[in-house]
């Protein structure tokens, strides 16, 4: 048996070469970082939960016609995905002011926005993923105008779908981050959704109590991050009550005294 080749290690995931050309295995770690990795920690069981939540969401998005890199989940922490050339832009979709938007513009967290706001950040850890305008994206050729049209149209459709899905389980979708990639077919390339969608890259608040059910629990030292991620999964109908996976996650957490 030969050891599979690691292609890249990110803050929350490791990418390995897949079994066939053009495929990649995404391994979900429990590592958590915030503020451009200034803050580091682990959220026990996060990788397992995010792998499952992301599988669920990408599968539903496929059903509404959003093309993505997702092929199938392989096991508790891994999924098989299509290899893409990542567009070096993080797309932030906002419905309610929070986080960096509130800070930057002095808008109180929780203020509903009059319409959905799309923001773009240039993916560069050394620069701290700076906010950029579409003008910068065009100027520096990070994505073409046509690609940006596809990206923004998909981001809005994804938001409409996810906001409804989360509202149905008593959760407000405040904001979230998306990444897209290019796949090449002959002389052409097209844009598909990539990366993951999980409580790591979303702000999710309970509709009734505004309790945070996402990575802000870690960023802001609120505690209960593993329980919050598990609650999102539970409301989505994943890891049914009494399943052995939930028992495993709980006993792992107890063992570590968290
Ligand atoms: P922000 O308010 O810190 O800009 O974050 C907006 C949303 O994007 C929030 O749901 C968290 C997500 N996000 C990421 O997933 N990765 C990042 O590197 C950043 C800055 C935000």
Tab-separated table of C-alpha atoms and ligand atoms in Angstrom:
chain	number	residue	atom	x	y	z
A	1	UNK	CA	0.000	0.000	0.000
A	2	UNK	CA	1.325	3.412	-0.845
A	3	UNK	CA	0.667	6.426	1.311
A	4	UNK	CA	-1.611	8.938	-0.361
A	5	UNK	CA	-0.138	12.266	-1.283
A	6	UNK	CA	-1.049	15.350	0.711
A	7	UNK	CA	-1.644	18.287	-1.613
A	8	UNK	CA	-2.354	21.069	0.865
A	9	UNK	CA	-3.009	21.627	4.543
A	10	UNK	CA	-5.306	24.520	5.392
A	11	UNK	CA	-6.537	25.815	8.733
A	12	UNK	CA	-9.524	23.484	8.980
A	13	UNK	CA	-8.970	20.918	6.235
A	14	UNK	CA	-6.318	18.777	4.579
A	15	UNK	CA	-6.498	17.985	0.866
A	16	UNK	CA	-5.180	14.647	-0.427
A	17	UNK	CA	-4.831	13.382	-3.966
A	18	UNK	CA	-8.028	11.515	-4.905
A	19	UNK	CA	-8.352	7.988	-6.328
A	20	UNK	CA	-8.868	9.209	-9.911
A	21	UNK	CA	-7.293	12.089	-11.814
A	22	UNK	CA	-9.240	15.292	-11.249
A	23	UNK	CA	-10.425	14.250	-7.795
A	24	UNK	CA	-9.373	15.345	-4.319
A	25	UNK	CA	-10.123	14.054	-0.833
A	26	UNK	CA	-11.098	16.750	1.691
A	27	UNK	CA	-10.286	15.758	5.277
A	28	UNK	CA	-12.078	17.838	7.953
A	29	UNK	CA	-9.964	18.604	11.031
A	30	UNK	CA	-11.126	19.644	14.508
A	31	UNK	CA	-8.703	22.582	14.408
A	32	UNK	CA	-10.274	26.008	14.669
A	33	UNK	CA	-8.663	29.352	13.968
A	34	UNK	CA	-9.910	32.917	14.041
A	35	UNK	CA	-8.623	36.380	13.196
A	36	UNK	CA	-6.328	35.092	10.466
A	37	UNK	CA	-5.029	32.280	12.698
A	38	UNK	CA	-3.989	34.609	15.551
A	39	UNK	CA	-6.293	32.536	17.731
A	40	UNK	CA	-5.954	28.750	17.558
A	41	UNK	CA	-7.814	25.912	19.225
A	42	UNK	CA	-9.779	22.738	18.659
A	43	UNK	CA	-13.482	22.038	18.705
A	44	UNK	CA	-13.883	18.350	19.460
A	45	UNK	CA	-15.874	16.514	16.821
A	46	UNK	CA	-16.124	19.616	14.596
A	47	UNK	CA	-14.573	17.865	11.589
A	48	UNK	CA	-17.106	15.053	11.733
A	49	UNK	CA	-20.039	17.454	12.076
A	50	UNK	CA	-18.858	19.875	9.370
A	51	UNK	CA	-18.215	17.023	6.939
A	52	UNK	CA	-21.803	15.873	7.438
A	53	UNK	CA	-23.427	19.329	7.399
A	54	UNK	CA	-21.497	20.331	4.283
A	55	UNK	CA	-22.424	17.066	2.534
A	56	UNK	CA	-26.086	17.709	3.380
A	57	UNK	CA	-26.062	21.303	2.126
A	58	UNK	CA	-24.083	20.624	-1.055
A	59	UNK	CA	-26.407	17.726	-1.892
A	60	UNK	CA	-29.480	19.958	-1.485
A	61	UNK	CA	-27.829	22.696	-3.559
A	62	UNK	CA	-27.179	20.152	-6.335
A	63	UNK	CA	-30.922	19.437	-6.330
A	64	UNK	CA	-31.683	23.110	-7.025
A	65	UNK	CA	-29.139	23.219	-9.848
A	66	UNK	CA	-26.067	24.728	-8.162
A	67	UNK	CA	-23.036	22.948	-9.635
A	68	UNK	CA	-20.418	22.099	-7.016
A	69	UNK	CA	-17.228	20.163	-6.458
A	70	UNK	CA	-18.942	17.691	-4.104
A	71	UNK	CA	-18.983	14.065	-5.300
A	72	UNK	CA	-19.689	11.999	-2.169
A	73	UNK	CA	-18.835	11.617	1.489
A	74	UNK	CA	-16.324	8.820	2.030
A	75	UNK	CA	-16.318	8.434	5.812
A	76	UNK	CA	-16.736	10.400	9.058
A	77	UNK	CA	-14.102	13.002	8.218
A	78	UNK	CA	-13.562	12.777	4.465
A	79	UNK	CA	-15.363	13.613	1.261
A	80	UNK	CA	-14.456	13.114	-2.372
A	81	UNK	CA	-14.584	16.296	-4.442
A	82	UNK	CA	-13.679	17.461	-7.937
A	83	UNK	CA	-10.336	19.165	-8.271
A	84	UNK	CA	-10.813	22.822	-9.114
A	85	UNK	CA	-8.674	25.877	-9.621
A	86	UNK	CA	-9.803	27.986	-6.690
A	87	UNK	CA	-10.853	31.548	-7.549
A	88	UNK	CA	-8.817	33.587	-5.037
A	89	UNK	CA	-11.876	35.409	-3.716
A	90	UNK	CA	-13.932	34.757	-0.582
A	91	UNK	CA	-17.525	35.710	-1.257
A	92	UNK	CA	-19.297	36.972	1.871
A	93	UNK	CA	-23.086	37.057	1.756
A	94	UNK	CA	-24.825	39.140	4.429
A	95	UNK	CA	-28.474	39.424	5.434
A	96	UNK	CA	-27.993	41.006	8.861
A	97	UNK	CA	-25.127	43.231	10.050
A	98	UNK	CA	-22.544	41.421	12.199
A	99	UNK	CA	-18.817	40.834	12.565
A	100	UNK	CA	-16.456	42.864	10.416
A	101	UNK	CA	-19.278	44.788	8.692
A	102	UNK	CA	-20.577	46.057	12.039
A	103	UNK	CA	-17.088	46.946	13.158
A	104	UNK	CA	-16.044	48.634	9.922
A	105	UNK	CA	-19.181	50.756	9.481
A	106	UNK	CA	-20.395	51.107	13.076
A	107	UNK	CA	-23.685	49.312	12.442
A	108	UNK	CA	-25.099	47.526	15.461
A	109	UNK	CA	-24.900	43.733	15.230
A	110	UNK	CA	-28.306	42.270	14.483
A	111	UNK	CA	-29.500	45.158	12.301
A	112	UNK	CA	-31.356	43.669	9.324
A	113	UNK	CA	-29.942	44.887	6.005
A	114	UNK	CA	-32.418	46.377	3.511
A	115	UNK	CA	-31.149	43.911	0.935
A	116	UNK	CA	-28.609	41.113	0.710
A	117	UNK	CA	-25.074	42.429	0.580
A	118	UNK	CA	-22.255	40.683	-1.286
A	119	UNK	CA	-18.677	41.428	-0.282
A	120	UNK	CA	-15.446	40.077	-1.730
A	121	UNK	CA	-12.154	39.402	0.056
A	122	UNK	CA	-8.901	38.607	-1.730
A	123	UNK	CA	-7.624	35.237	-0.474
A	124	UNK	CA	-4.155	35.995	0.821
A	125	UNK	CA	-3.251	34.945	4.373
A	126	UNK	CA	-0.184	37.184	4.470
A	127	UNK	CA	-2.409	40.195	3.756
A	128	UNK	CA	-5.195	38.988	6.085
A	129	UNK	CA	-7.717	38.420	3.251
A	130	UNK	CA	-8.429	42.105	2.554
A	131	UNK	CA	-11.836	43.359	1.444
A	132	UNK	CA	-11.746	44.262	-2.264
A	133	UNK	CA	-14.183	45.716	-4.793
A	134	UNK	CA	-15.246	44.100	-8.072
A	135	UNK	CA	-13.039	46.735	-9.709
A	136	UNK	CA	-9.961	45.212	-8.036
A	137	UNK	CA	-11.008	41.712	-9.089
A	138	UNK	CA	-11.285	42.860	-12.729
A	139	UNK	CA	-8.182	45.045	-12.557
A	140	UNK	CA	-5.916	42.273	-11.282
A	141	UNK	CA	-7.606	39.512	-13.296
A	142	UNK	CA	-8.558	37.324	-10.294
A	143	UNK	CA	-11.815	36.479	-12.083
A	144	UNK	CA	-13.378	37.621	-15.337
A	145	UNK	CA	-16.486	39.790	-15.481
A	146	UNK	CA	-18.437	36.801	-16.793
A	147	UNK	CA	-17.182	34.599	-13.961
A	148	UNK	CA	-18.176	37.266	-11.419
A	149	UNK	CA	-21.679	37.318	-12.903
A	150	UNK	CA	-21.958	33.543	-12.419
A	151	UNK	CA	-20.486	33.778	-8.918
A	152	UNK	CA	-22.792	36.553	-7.718
A	153	UNK	CA	-25.894	34.935	-9.260
A	154	UNK	CA	-25.050	31.613	-7.574
A	155	UNK	CA	-24.301	33.320	-4.251
A	156	UNK	CA	-27.732	34.996	-4.244
A	157	UNK	CA	-29.522	31.745	-5.135
A	158	UNK	CA	-27.599	29.859	-2.457
A	159	UNK	CA	-28.513	32.536	0.077
A	160	UNK	CA	-32.216	32.420	-0.809
A	161	UNK	CA	-32.236	28.659	-0.494
A	162	UNK	CA	-30.193	28.446	2.721
A	163	UNK	CA	-32.021	31.313	4.453
A	164	UNK	CA	-35.301	29.449	3.886
A	165	UNK	CA	-33.836	26.113	4.903
A	166	UNK	CA	-32.441	27.506	8.161
A	167	UNK	CA	-35.617	29.498	8.922
A	168	UNK	CA	-37.473	26.187	8.714
A	169	UNK	CA	-35.407	24.852	11.619
A	170	UNK	CA	-35.573	28.006	13.751
A	171	UNK	CA	-32.252	29.509	12.671
A	172	UNK	CA	-31.522	32.949	11.190
A	173	UNK	CA	-28.837	32.964	8.496
A	174	UNK	CA	-26.979	36.167	9.367
A	175	UNK	CA	-24.053	35.833	6.936
A	176	UNK	CA	-21.762	33.246	5.380
A	177	UNK	CA	-18.709	32.752	3.217
A	178	UNK	CA	-18.498	30.912	-0.112
A	179	UNK	CA	-15.611	29.880	-2.327
A	180	UNK	CA	-15.775	28.996	-5.994
A	181	UNK	CA	-13.476	27.164	-8.385
A	182	UNK	CA	-12.918	26.627	-12.086
A	183	UNK	CA	-13.201	23.289	-13.833
A	184	UNK	CA	-11.779	22.986	-17.316
A	185	UNK	CA	-13.614	21.272	-20.166
A	186	UNK	CA	-11.639	21.441	-23.390
A	187	UNK	CA	-11.015	25.085	-24.231
A	188	UNK	CA	-13.623	26.274	-21.756
A	189	UNK	CA	-13.801	26.621	-18.006
A	190	UNK	CA	-16.833	26.981	-15.816
A	191	UNK	CA	-17.422	28.092	-12.264
A	192	UNK	CA	-18.637	25.690	-9.606
A	193	UNK	CA	-19.140	26.018	-5.853
A	194	UNK	CA	-16.207	24.638	-3.816
A	195	UNK	CA	-14.843	24.426	-0.248
A	196	UNK	CA	-17.485	23.764	2.461
A	197	UNK	CA	-20.612	25.260	4.002
A	198	UNK	CA	-20.703	24.684	7.757
A	199	UNK	CA	-20.984	26.618	11.063
A	200	UNK	CA	-17.278	27.474	10.612
A	201	UNK	CA	-18.102	29.873	7.789
A	202	UNK	CA	-21.651	30.970	8.647
A	203	UNK	CA	-23.279	33.065	11.347
A	204	UNK	CA	-26.334	31.179	12.555
A	205	UNK	CA	-28.543	32.619	15.312
A	206	UNK	CA	-31.475	30.931	17.001
A	207	UNK	CA	-34.624	32.692	15.738
A	208	UNK	CA	-36.192	32.975	19.210
A	209	UNK	CA	-33.215	33.696	21.461
A	210	UNK	CA	-30.525	34.997	19.073
A	211	UNK	CA	-28.175	32.434	20.647
A	212	UNK	CA	-25.110	32.001	18.430
A	213	UNK	CA	-24.825	28.524	16.886
A	214	UNK	CA	-21.564	29.003	14.959
A	215	UNK	CA	-17.845	29.743	15.157
A	216	UNK	CA	-18.431	33.080	16.907
A	217	UNK	CA	-18.729	30.953	20.082
A	218	UNK	CA	-15.031	30.140	19.591
A	219	UNK	CA	-13.985	33.558	18.230
A	220	UNK	CA	-15.582	35.353	21.193
A	221	UNK	CA	-14.796	32.792	23.927
A	222	UNK	CA	-18.477	32.100	24.588
A	223	UNK	CA	-17.924	28.357	25.194
A	224	UNK	CA	-20.229	25.523	24.098
A	225	UNK	CA	-18.962	25.535	20.509
A	226	UNK	CA	-19.105	21.740	20.019
A	227	UNK	CA	-22.659	21.658	21.423
A	228	UNK	CA	-23.695	24.522	19.108
A	229	UNK	CA	-22.381	22.729	15.993
A	230	UNK	CA	-24.108	19.551	17.149
A	231	UNK	CA	-27.359	21.471	17.647
A	232	UNK	CA	-27.249	22.734	14.042
A	233	UNK	CA	-26.679	19.168	12.817
A	234	UNK	CA	-29.488	17.885	15.041
A	235	UNK	CA	-31.967	20.464	13.734
A	236	UNK	CA	-30.987	19.549	10.161
A	237	UNK	CA	-31.952	15.960	11.018
A	238	UNK	CA	-28.393	14.675	10.811
A	239	UNK	CA	-26.926	12.385	13.502
A	240	UNK	CA	-30.353	11.260	14.778
A	241	UNK	CA	-30.778	11.172	18.550
A	242	UNK	CA	-29.286	8.026	20.027
A	243	UNK	CA	-27.143	7.310	16.973
A	244	UNK	CA	-23.773	5.766	17.686
A	245	UNK	CA	-22.054	8.767	16.060
A	246	UNK	CA	-23.599	11.157	18.607
A	247	UNK	CA	-22.628	8.804	21.432
A	248	UNK	CA	-19.055	8.729	20.062
A	249	UNK	CA	-18.877	12.531	19.841
A	250	UNK	CA	-20.258	12.952	23.367
A	251	UNK	CA	-17.970	10.391	24.946
A	252	UNK	CA	-14.947	11.872	23.170
A	253	UNK	CA	-15.894	15.268	24.563
A	254	UNK	CA	-16.389	13.936	28.115
A	255	UNK	CA	-13.020	12.169	27.979
A	256	UNK	CA	-11.331	15.462	27.156
A	257	UNK	CA	-13.311	17.129	29.953
A	258	UNK	CA	-15.040	19.578	27.599
B	1	LIG	P1	-16.722	38.687	8.999
B	1	LIG	O1	-17.864	39.414	9.608
B	1	LIG	O2	-15.635	38.352	9.981
B	1	LIG	O3	-16.195	39.378	7.780
B	1	LIG	O4	-17.282	37.281	8.508
B	1	LIG	C1	-18.396	37.178	7.653
B	1	LIG	C2	-18.769	35.721	7.476
B	1	LIG	O5	-17.780	35.023	6.744
B	1	LIG	C3	-18.902	34.963	8.789
B	1	LIG	O6	-20.027	34.100	8.689
B	1	LIG	C4	-17.660	34.144	8.904
B	1	LIG	C5	-17.229	33.945	7.485
B	1	LIG	N1	-15.770	33.969	7.340
B	1	LIG	C6	-15.080	32.831	7.004
B	1	LIG	O7	-15.674	31.773	6.841
B	1	LIG	N2	-13.737	32.897	6.863
B	1	LIG	C7	-13.030	34.031	7.040
B	1	LIG	O8	-11.800	34.023	6.887
B	1	LIG	C8	-13.750	35.215	7.398
B	1	LIG	C9	-13.025	36.515	7.630
B	1	LIG	C10	-15.113	35.140	7.524
